[in-house]
Tab-separated table of C-alpha atoms in Angstrom:
chain	number	residue	atom	x	y	z
O	28	UNK	CA	35.409	2.283	1.525
O	29	UNK	CA	33.911	0.995	-1.701
O	30	UNK	CA	34.724	-2.591	-0.690
O	31	UNK	CA	32.903	-2.239	2.623
O	32	UNK	CA	29.937	-0.647	0.912
O	33	UNK	CA	29.739	-3.527	-1.537
O	34	UNK	CA	30.479	-6.339	0.942
O	35	UNK	CA	27.499	-8.213	-0.497
O	36	UNK	CA	27.523	-6.972	-4.080
O	37	UNK	CA	24.255	-6.816	-5.941
O	38	UNK	CA	23.700	-5.960	-9.561
O	39	UNK	CA	23.095	-2.216	-9.627
O	40	UNK	CA	20.384	-1.562	-12.173
O	41	UNK	CA	21.879	1.669	-13.517
O	42	UNK	CA	24.963	3.823	-13.554
O	43	UNK	CA	25.116	7.147	-11.748
O	44	UNK	CA	24.849	8.984	-15.084
O	45	UNK	CA	21.723	6.985	-15.917
O	46	UNK	CA	20.302	7.758	-12.483
O	47	UNK	CA	20.931	11.467	-13.017
O	48	UNK	CA	19.160	11.325	-16.385
O	49	UNK	CA	16.162	9.599	-14.786
O	50	UNK	CA	16.015	12.194	-12.012
O	51	UNK	CA	16.403	14.997	-14.576
O	52	UNK	CA	13.433	13.531	-16.475
O	53	UNK	CA	11.359	12.889	-13.352
O	54	UNK	CA	11.917	16.402	-11.986
O	55	UNK	CA	11.966	18.195	-15.356
O	56	UNK	CA	15.299	19.787	-14.437
O	57	UNK	CA	16.998	21.830	-17.160
O	58	UNK	CA	20.418	20.197	-16.720
O	59	UNK	CA	22.050	17.034	-15.450
O	60	UNK	CA	24.117	19.225	-13.119
O	61	UNK	CA	20.932	20.467	-11.415
O	62	UNK	CA	19.702	16.875	-11.126
O	63	UNK	CA	23.018	15.906	-9.513
O	64	UNK	CA	22.693	18.691	-6.908
O	65	UNK	CA	19.204	17.478	-6.070
O	66	UNK	CA	20.279	13.820	-5.864
O	67	UNK	CA	23.062	14.626	-3.402
O	68	UNK	CA	20.832	16.896	-1.286
O	69	UNK	CA	17.940	14.421	-1.051
O	70	UNK	CA	20.075	11.311	-0.530
O	71	UNK	CA	22.151	13.131	2.084
O	72	UNK	CA	18.953	14.063	3.917
O	73	UNK	CA	17.619	10.501	3.608
O	74	UNK	CA	20.922	9.151	4.902
O	75	UNK	CA	20.338	11.105	8.109
O	76	UNK	CA	16.966	9.384	8.575
O	77	UNK	CA	17.491	5.736	7.691
O	78	UNK	CA	19.350	3.214	9.857
O	79	UNK	CA	20.368	-0.395	10.137
O	80	UNK	CA	20.073	-3.102	7.557
O	81	UNK	CA	17.675	-1.116	5.413
O	82	UNK	CA	20.297	1.613	5.064
O	83	UNK	CA	22.931	-0.902	3.936
O	84	UNK	CA	20.539	-2.715	1.591
O	85	UNK	CA	19.311	0.520	0.047
O	86	UNK	CA	22.876	1.748	-0.491
O	87	UNK	CA	23.683	-1.504	-2.291
O	88	UNK	CA	20.855	-0.875	-4.770
O	89	UNK	CA	22.237	2.514	-5.754
O	90	UNK	CA	25.107	3.479	-8.026
O	91	UNK	CA	28.296	3.941	-5.970
O	92	UNK	CA	28.251	7.765	-6.056
O	93	UNK	CA	24.672	7.841	-4.767
O	94	UNK	CA	25.355	5.095	-2.216
O	95	UNK	CA	28.273	7.054	-0.791
O	96	UNK	CA	26.093	10.141	-0.375
O	97	UNK	CA	23.411	8.112	1.421
O	98	UNK	CA	25.758	6.136	3.644
O	99	UNK	CA	28.145	9.014	4.338
O	100	UNK	CA	25.663	10.711	6.667
O	101	UNK	CA	25.417	10.264	10.416
O	102	UNK	CA	21.867	9.183	11.300
O	103	UNK	CA	19.893	11.781	13.245
O	104	UNK	CA	19.114	11.102	16.874
O	105	UNK	CA	15.385	11.279	16.259
O	106	UNK	CA	14.017	10.585	12.755
O	107	UNK	CA	11.842	13.250	11.152
O	108	UNK	CA	8.320	12.689	9.861
O	109	UNK	CA	7.912	12.948	6.102
O	110	UNK	CA	6.690	16.548	6.319
O	111	UNK	CA	9.535	17.541	8.652
O	112	UNK	CA	11.992	15.814	6.297
O	113	UNK	CA	10.816	18.109	3.482
O	114	UNK	CA	10.906	21.189	5.723
O	115	UNK	CA	14.437	20.318	6.881
O	116	UNK	CA	15.570	19.790	3.274
O	117	UNK	CA	14.094	23.169	2.301
O	118	UNK	CA	16.024	24.852	5.109
O	119	UNK	CA	19.296	23.078	4.278
O	120	UNK	CA	19.045	23.854	0.551
O	121	UNK	CA	17.613	27.360	0.867
O	122	UNK	CA	14.507	26.517	-1.155
O	123	UNK	CA	10.788	26.567	-0.483
O	124	UNK	CA	8.932	23.600	0.974
O	125	UNK	CA	7.221	23.125	-2.409
O	126	UNK	CA	10.554	22.941	-4.224
O	127	UNK	CA	12.001	20.587	-1.606
O	128	UNK	CA	8.916	18.342	-1.953
O	129	UNK	CA	9.312	18.338	-5.741
O	130	UNK	CA	13.018	17.512	-5.481
O	131	UNK	CA	12.357	14.758	-2.951
O	132	UNK	CA	9.714	13.170	-5.155
O	133	UNK	CA	11.940	13.264	-8.237
O	134	UNK	CA	14.823	11.524	-6.479
O	135	UNK	CA	12.864	9.069	-4.359
O	136	UNK	CA	10.765	7.907	-7.330
O	137	UNK	CA	13.988	6.733	-8.970
O	138	UNK	CA	15.305	5.282	-5.693
O	139	UNK	CA	12.025	3.377	-5.263
O	140	UNK	CA	12.458	1.752	-8.679
O	141	UNK	CA	16.029	0.775	-7.861
O	142	UNK	CA	15.100	-0.617	-4.442
O	143	UNK	CA	12.182	-2.713	-5.623
O	144	UNK	CA	8.928	-3.304	-3.741
O	145	UNK	CA	10.190	-5.555	-0.926
O	146	UNK	CA	13.069	-3.357	0.177
O	147	UNK	CA	10.999	-0.222	-0.305
O	148	UNK	CA	8.315	-1.628	2.012
O	149	UNK	CA	10.963	-2.411	4.645
O	150	UNK	CA	12.451	1.089	4.380
O	151	UNK	CA	9.060	2.793	4.644
O	152	UNK	CA	8.040	0.656	7.644
O	153	UNK	CA	11.189	1.737	9.504
O	154	UNK	CA	10.645	5.450	8.888
O	155	UNK	CA	8.084	7.704	10.625
O	156	UNK	CA	4.780	8.564	8.951
O	157	UNK	CA	4.798	10.484	5.690
O	158	UNK	CA	7.598	8.786	3.764
O	159	UNK	CA	5.449	6.499	1.619
O	160	UNK	CA	4.059	9.506	-0.229
O	161	UNK	CA	7.569	10.871	-0.717
O	162	UNK	CA	8.512	7.589	-2.418
O	163	UNK	CA	5.378	7.793	-4.599
O	164	UNK	CA	3.528	5.080	-2.657
O	165	UNK	CA	0.122	5.035	-0.980
O	166	UNK	CA	0.276	6.090	2.655
O	167	UNK	CA	-1.565	3.468	4.650
O	168	UNK	CA	-2.438	4.098	8.268
O	169	UNK	CA	-0.307	2.246	10.741
O	170	UNK	CA	-2.138	0.370	13.474
O	171	UNK	CA	-2.056	2.317	16.726
O	172	UNK	CA	-0.754	0.644	19.830
O	173	UNK	CA	-3.337	-0.052	22.518
O	174	UNK	CA	-3.332	2.630	25.201
């Protein structure tokens, strides 16, 4: 499984332990264990939303443990908007929407740094509205199709 995930290996910018420390800092979590729970919950939820080449490329930017959580999910039939993503995460984790939003921001800020601007733009373009803000980016309006 690891070989398939790293078919086109890239230099991962940090180890999983380093990622957890960054998320712990970003989210002001009291322990690394809490940060790890949040990382797995958010990346699992994101793995249900993202598809195709962006999913593979994003997984390759992450430490193996995080990549396996992201890529181990079956994509949802219909992707959720950013707000619905947070609401779904809150339901799945038994937290409030505010806590789920906080957790999402803490994890996706670190993921955004690992992905870099080009891949992050591709990922955000492929997702429904509302994800740019979750990744700590400006949410620009998408052009509407002519009626």
